[in-house]
Short mmCIF file of C-alpha atoms and ligand atoms in Angstrom, two decimals:
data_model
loop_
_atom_site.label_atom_id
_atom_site.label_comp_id
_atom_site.label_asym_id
_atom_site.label_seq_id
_atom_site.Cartn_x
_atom_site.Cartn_y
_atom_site.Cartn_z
CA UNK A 35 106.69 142.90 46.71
CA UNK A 36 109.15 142.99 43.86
CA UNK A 37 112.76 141.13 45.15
CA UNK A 38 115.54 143.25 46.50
CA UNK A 39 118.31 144.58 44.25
CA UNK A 40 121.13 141.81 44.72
CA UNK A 41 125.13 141.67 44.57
CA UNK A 42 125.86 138.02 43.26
CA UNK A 43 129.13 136.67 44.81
CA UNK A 44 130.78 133.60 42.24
CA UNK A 45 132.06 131.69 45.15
CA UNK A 46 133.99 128.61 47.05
CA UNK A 47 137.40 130.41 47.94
CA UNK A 48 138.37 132.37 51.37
CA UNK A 49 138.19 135.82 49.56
CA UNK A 50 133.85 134.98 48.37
CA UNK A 51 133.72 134.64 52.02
CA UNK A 52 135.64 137.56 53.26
CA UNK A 53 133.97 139.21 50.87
CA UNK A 54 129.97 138.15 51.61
CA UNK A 55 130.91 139.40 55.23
CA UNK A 56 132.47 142.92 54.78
CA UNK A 57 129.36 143.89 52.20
CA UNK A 58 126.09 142.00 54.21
CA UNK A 59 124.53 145.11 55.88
CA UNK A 60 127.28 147.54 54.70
CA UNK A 61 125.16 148.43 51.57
CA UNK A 62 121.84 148.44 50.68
CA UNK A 63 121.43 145.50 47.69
CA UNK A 64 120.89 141.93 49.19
CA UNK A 65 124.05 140.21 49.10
CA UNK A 66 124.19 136.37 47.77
CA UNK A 67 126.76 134.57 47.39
CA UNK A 68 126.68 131.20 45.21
CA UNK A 69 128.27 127.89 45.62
CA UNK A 70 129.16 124.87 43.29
CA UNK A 71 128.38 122.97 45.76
CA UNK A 72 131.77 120.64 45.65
CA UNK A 73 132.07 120.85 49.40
CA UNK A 74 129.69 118.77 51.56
CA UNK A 75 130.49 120.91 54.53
CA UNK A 76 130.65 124.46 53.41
CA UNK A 77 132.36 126.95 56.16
CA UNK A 78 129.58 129.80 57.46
CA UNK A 79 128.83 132.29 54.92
CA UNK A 80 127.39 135.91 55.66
CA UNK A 81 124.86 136.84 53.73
CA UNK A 82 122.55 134.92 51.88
CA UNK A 83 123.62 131.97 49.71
CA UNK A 84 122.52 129.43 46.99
CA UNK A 85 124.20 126.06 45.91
CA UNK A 86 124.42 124.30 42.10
CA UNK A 87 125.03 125.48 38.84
CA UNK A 88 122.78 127.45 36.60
CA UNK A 89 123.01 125.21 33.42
CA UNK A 90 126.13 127.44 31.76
CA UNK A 91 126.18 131.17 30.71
CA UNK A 92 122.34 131.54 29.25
CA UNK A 93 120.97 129.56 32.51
CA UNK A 94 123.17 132.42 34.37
CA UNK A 95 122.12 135.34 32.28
CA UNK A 96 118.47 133.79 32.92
CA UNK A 97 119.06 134.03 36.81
CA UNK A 98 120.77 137.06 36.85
CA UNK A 99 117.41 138.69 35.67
CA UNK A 100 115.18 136.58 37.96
CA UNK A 101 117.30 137.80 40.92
CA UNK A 102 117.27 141.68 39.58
CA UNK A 103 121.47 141.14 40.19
CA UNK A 104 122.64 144.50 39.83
CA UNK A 105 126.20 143.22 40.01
CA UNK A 106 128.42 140.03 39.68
CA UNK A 107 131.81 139.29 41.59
CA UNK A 108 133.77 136.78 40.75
CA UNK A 109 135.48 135.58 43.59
CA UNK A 110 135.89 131.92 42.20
CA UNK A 111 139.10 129.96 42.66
CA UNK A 112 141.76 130.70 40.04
CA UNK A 113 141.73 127.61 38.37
CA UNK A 114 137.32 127.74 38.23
CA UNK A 115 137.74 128.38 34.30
CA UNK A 116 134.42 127.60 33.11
CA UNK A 117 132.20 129.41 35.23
CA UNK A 118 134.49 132.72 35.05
CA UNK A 119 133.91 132.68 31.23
CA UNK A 120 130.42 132.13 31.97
CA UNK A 121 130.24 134.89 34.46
CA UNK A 122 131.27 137.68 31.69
CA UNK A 123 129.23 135.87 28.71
CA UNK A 124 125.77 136.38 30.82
CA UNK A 125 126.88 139.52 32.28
CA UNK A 126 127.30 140.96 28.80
CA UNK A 127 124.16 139.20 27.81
CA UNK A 128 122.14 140.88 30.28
CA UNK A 129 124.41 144.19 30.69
CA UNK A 130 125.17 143.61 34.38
CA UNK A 131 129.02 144.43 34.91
CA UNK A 132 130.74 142.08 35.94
CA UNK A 133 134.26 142.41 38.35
CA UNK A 134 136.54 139.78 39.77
CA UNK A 135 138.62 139.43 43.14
CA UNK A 136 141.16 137.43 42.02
CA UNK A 137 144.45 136.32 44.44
CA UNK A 138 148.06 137.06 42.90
CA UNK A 139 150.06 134.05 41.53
CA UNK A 140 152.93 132.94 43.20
CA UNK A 141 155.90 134.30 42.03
CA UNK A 142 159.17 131.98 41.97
CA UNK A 143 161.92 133.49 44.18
CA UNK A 144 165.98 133.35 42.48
CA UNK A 145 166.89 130.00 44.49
CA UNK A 146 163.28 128.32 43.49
CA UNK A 147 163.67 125.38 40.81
CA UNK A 148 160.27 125.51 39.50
CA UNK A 149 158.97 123.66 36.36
CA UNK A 150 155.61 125.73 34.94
CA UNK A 151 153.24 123.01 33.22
CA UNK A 152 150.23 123.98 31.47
CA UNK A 153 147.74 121.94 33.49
CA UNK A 154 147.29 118.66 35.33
CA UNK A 155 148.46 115.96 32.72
CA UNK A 156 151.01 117.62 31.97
CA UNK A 157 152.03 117.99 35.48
CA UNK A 158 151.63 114.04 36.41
CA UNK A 159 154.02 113.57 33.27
CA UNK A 160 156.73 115.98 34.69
CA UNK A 161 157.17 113.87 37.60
CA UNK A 162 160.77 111.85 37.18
CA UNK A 163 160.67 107.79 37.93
CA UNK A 164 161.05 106.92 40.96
CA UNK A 165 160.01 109.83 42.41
CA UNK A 166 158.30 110.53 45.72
CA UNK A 167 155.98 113.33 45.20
CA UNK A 168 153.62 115.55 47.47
CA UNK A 169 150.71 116.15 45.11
CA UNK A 170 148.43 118.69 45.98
CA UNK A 171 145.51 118.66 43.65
CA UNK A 172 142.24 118.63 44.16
CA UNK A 173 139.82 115.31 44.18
CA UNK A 174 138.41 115.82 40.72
CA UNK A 175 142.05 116.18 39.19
CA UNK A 176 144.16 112.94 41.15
CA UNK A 177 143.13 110.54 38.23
CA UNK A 178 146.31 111.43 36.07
CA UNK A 179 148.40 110.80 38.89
CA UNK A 180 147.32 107.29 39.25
CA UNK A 181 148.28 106.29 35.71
CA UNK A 182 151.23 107.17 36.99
CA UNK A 183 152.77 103.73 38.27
CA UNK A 184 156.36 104.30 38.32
CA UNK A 185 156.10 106.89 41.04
CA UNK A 186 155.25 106.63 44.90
CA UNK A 187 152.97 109.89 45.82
CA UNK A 188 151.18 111.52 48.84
CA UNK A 189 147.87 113.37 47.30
CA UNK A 190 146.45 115.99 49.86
CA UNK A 191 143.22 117.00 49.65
CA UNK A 192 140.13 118.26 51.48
CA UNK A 193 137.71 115.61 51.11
CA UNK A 194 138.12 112.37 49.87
CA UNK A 195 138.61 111.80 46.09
CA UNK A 196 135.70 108.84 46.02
CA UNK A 197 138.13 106.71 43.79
CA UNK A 198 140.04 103.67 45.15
CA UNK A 199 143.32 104.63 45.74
CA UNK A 200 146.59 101.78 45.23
CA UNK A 201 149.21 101.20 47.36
CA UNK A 202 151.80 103.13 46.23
CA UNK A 203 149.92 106.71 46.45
CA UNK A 204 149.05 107.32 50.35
CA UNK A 205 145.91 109.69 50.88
CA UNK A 206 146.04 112.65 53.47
CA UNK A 207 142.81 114.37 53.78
CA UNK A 208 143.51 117.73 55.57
CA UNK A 209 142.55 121.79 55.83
CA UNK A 210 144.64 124.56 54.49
CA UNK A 211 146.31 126.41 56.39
CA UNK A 212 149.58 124.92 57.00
CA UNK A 213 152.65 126.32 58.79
CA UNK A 214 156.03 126.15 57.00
CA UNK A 215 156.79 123.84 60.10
CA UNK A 216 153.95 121.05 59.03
CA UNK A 217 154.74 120.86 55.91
CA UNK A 218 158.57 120.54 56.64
CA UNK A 219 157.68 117.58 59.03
CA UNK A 220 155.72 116.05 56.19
CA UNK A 221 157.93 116.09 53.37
CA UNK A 222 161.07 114.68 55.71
CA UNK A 223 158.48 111.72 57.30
CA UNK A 224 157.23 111.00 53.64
CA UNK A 225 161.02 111.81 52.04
CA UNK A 226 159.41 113.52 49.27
CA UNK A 227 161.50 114.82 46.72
CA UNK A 228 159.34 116.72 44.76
CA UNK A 229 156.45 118.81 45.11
CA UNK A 230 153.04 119.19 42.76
CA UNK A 231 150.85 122.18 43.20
CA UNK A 232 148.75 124.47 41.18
CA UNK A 233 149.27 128.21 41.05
CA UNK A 234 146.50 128.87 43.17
CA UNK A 235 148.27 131.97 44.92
CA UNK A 236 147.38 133.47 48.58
CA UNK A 237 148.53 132.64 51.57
CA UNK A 238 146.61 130.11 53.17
CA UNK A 239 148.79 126.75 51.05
CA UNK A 240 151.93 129.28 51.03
CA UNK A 241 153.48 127.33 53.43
CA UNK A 242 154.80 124.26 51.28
CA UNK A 243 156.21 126.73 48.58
CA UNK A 244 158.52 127.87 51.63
CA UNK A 245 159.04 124.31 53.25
CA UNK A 246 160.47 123.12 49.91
CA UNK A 247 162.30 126.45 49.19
CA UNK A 248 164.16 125.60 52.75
CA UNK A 249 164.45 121.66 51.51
CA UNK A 250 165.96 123.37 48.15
CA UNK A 251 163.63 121.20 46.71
CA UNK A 252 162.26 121.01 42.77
CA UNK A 253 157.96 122.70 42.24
CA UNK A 254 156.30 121.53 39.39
CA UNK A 255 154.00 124.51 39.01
CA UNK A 256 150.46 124.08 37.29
CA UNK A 257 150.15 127.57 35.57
CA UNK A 258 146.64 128.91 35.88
CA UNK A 259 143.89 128.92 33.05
CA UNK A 260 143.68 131.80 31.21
CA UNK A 261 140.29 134.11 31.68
CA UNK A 262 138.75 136.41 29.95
CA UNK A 263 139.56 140.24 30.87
CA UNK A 264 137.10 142.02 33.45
CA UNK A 265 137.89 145.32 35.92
CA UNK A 266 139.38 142.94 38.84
CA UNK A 267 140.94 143.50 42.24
CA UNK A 268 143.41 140.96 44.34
CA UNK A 269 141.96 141.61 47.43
CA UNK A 270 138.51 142.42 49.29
CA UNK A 271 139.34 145.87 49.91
CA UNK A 272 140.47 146.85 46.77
CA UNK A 273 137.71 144.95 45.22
CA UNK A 274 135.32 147.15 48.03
CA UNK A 275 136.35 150.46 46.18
CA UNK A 276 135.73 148.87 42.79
CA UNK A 277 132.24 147.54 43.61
CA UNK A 278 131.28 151.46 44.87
CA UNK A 279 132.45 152.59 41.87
CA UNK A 280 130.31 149.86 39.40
CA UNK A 281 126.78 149.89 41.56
CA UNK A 282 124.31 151.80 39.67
P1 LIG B 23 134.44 125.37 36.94
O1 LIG B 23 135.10 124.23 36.26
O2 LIG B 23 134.77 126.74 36.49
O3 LIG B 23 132.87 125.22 36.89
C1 LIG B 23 132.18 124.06 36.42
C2 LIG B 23 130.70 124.32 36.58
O4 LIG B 23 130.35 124.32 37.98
C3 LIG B 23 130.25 125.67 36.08
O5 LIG B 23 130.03 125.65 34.68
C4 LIG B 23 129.00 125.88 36.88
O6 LIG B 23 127.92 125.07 36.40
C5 LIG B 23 129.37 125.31 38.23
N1 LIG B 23 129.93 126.30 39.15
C6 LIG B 23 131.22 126.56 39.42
N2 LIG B 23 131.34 127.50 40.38
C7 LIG B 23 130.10 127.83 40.71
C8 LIG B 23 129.55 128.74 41.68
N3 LIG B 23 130.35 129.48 42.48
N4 LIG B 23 128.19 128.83 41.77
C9 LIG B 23 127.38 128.07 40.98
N5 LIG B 23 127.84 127.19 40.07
C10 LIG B 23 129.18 127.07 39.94
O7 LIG B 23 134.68 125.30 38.50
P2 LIG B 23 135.44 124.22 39.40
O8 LIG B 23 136.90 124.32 39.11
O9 LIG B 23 134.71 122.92 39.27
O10 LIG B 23 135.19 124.83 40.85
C11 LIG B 23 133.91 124.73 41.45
C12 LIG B 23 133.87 125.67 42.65
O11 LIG B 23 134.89 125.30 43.58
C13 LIG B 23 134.09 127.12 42.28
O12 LIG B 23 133.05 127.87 42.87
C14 LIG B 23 135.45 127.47 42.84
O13 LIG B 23 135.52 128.78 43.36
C15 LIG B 23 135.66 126.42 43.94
N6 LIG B 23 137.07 125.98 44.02
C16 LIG B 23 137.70 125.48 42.94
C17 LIG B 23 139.02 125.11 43.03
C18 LIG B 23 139.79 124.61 41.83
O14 LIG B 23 140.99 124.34 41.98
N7 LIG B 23 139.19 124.49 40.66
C19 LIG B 23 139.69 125.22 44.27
C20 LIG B 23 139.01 125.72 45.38
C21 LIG B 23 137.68 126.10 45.24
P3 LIG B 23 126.82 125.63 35.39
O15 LIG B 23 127.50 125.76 34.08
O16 LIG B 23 125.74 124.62 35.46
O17 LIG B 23 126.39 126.98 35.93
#
């Protein structure tokens, strides 16, 4: 029997998931959703899913004709550059469109003092002497941090980074979401006085933009990678009407 028509999901963020769940038996393609496979313990997925790259845009464009993909979301992370660009080379290959549910920044409100870097080194090397900084980063991007060894920092992150980490950086290994109240407590226990964070957007890690908006205190802002244009939506509903309006 020839495979099923299929809706391929570009996962790994809250919104893939959301997603995966509001289309699996809604409509009538087979709906799979793929993973990097950076998390060892994925969260439940509706749907069907598959884990590991494809070997770049051709090895995508390859699969997406294998699978008889009808139609690619792109519900990746904001800052998952290379596999977005991927995403539209393969679907242009192969003339599949391709659409993208992608979160809103976060905007900086009057009172914020926010410096905008362009990406991670550049962020570790905003970050005055002396400083005691709440990094949050994830595990593949705390290396520049380290070479930093005039500052004392707290790196959050999901799972652990797999890299010895010295005494002066402390390690906290938890699950978004916060509440403004947690991530008060932490920054007056840890007397941080300045916070990293990329511009991942959404409101799930919200809460420590507000926490250090309330401790008036300075954001050094990783701006997000630039991608290439595709018909996209900022949340699963929108991106619902959009998807109706690009099946075949
Ligand atoms: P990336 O730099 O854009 O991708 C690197 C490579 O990983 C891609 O070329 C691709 O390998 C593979 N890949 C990435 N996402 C994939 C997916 N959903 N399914 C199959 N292969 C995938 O991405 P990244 O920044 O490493 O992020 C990896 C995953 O973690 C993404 O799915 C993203 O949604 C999620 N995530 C990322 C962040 C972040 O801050 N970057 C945060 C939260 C979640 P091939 O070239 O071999 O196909």
């Amino acid at each position: 029997m020839a495979a099923p028509d299929t809706i391929l999901i570009l996962g790994g963020t809250t919104e893939a998931r959301a997603l995966a769940a509001r289309l699996t038996g809604s409509v009538t393609q087979r709906v799979l959703t793929s993973l990097a496979g950076r998390t060892t313990t994925p969260e439940a997925i509706a749907g069907e899913t598959r884990v590991g790259g494809f070997g770049g845009a051709a090895g995508l464009a390859r699969y997406i004709a294998e699978a008889r993909v009808v139609l690619v979301v792109d519900a990746t992370h904001p800052f998952a550059a290379a596999i977005s660009a991927n995403a539209v080379a393969a679907c242009g290959r192969v003339g599949v469109p391709c659409l993208r549910l992608e979160r809103p920044a976060w905007r900086p409100l009057p009172d914020d003092r926010w410096q905008v870097v362009a990406n991670i080194p550049a962020a570790a090397r905003a970050i005055p002497p002396g400083a005691r900084a709440l990094v949050t980063v994830g595990r593949q991007e705390i290396q520049a941090f380290l070479e930093r060894e005039d500052i004392h920092f707290v790196a959050r992150m999901i799972e652990p980074p797999g890299i010895a980490i010295p005494d002066r950086a402390e390690l906290l290994l938890a699950r978004p979401p916060f509440t403004v109240e947690d991530e008060n407590r932490l920054m007056r226990e840890r007397a941080i006085d300045v916070l990293v964070t990329k511009n991942s957007g959404g409101s799930a890690s919200v809460a420590k933009l507000m926490a250090a908006r309330q401790r008036a205190l300075p954001v050094i802002m990783v701006e997000r990678p630039v991608k290439p244009p595709v018909p996209a939506a900022p949340d699963v509903d929108s991106m619902l009407d959009l998807i109706s309006g690009a099946l075949p």
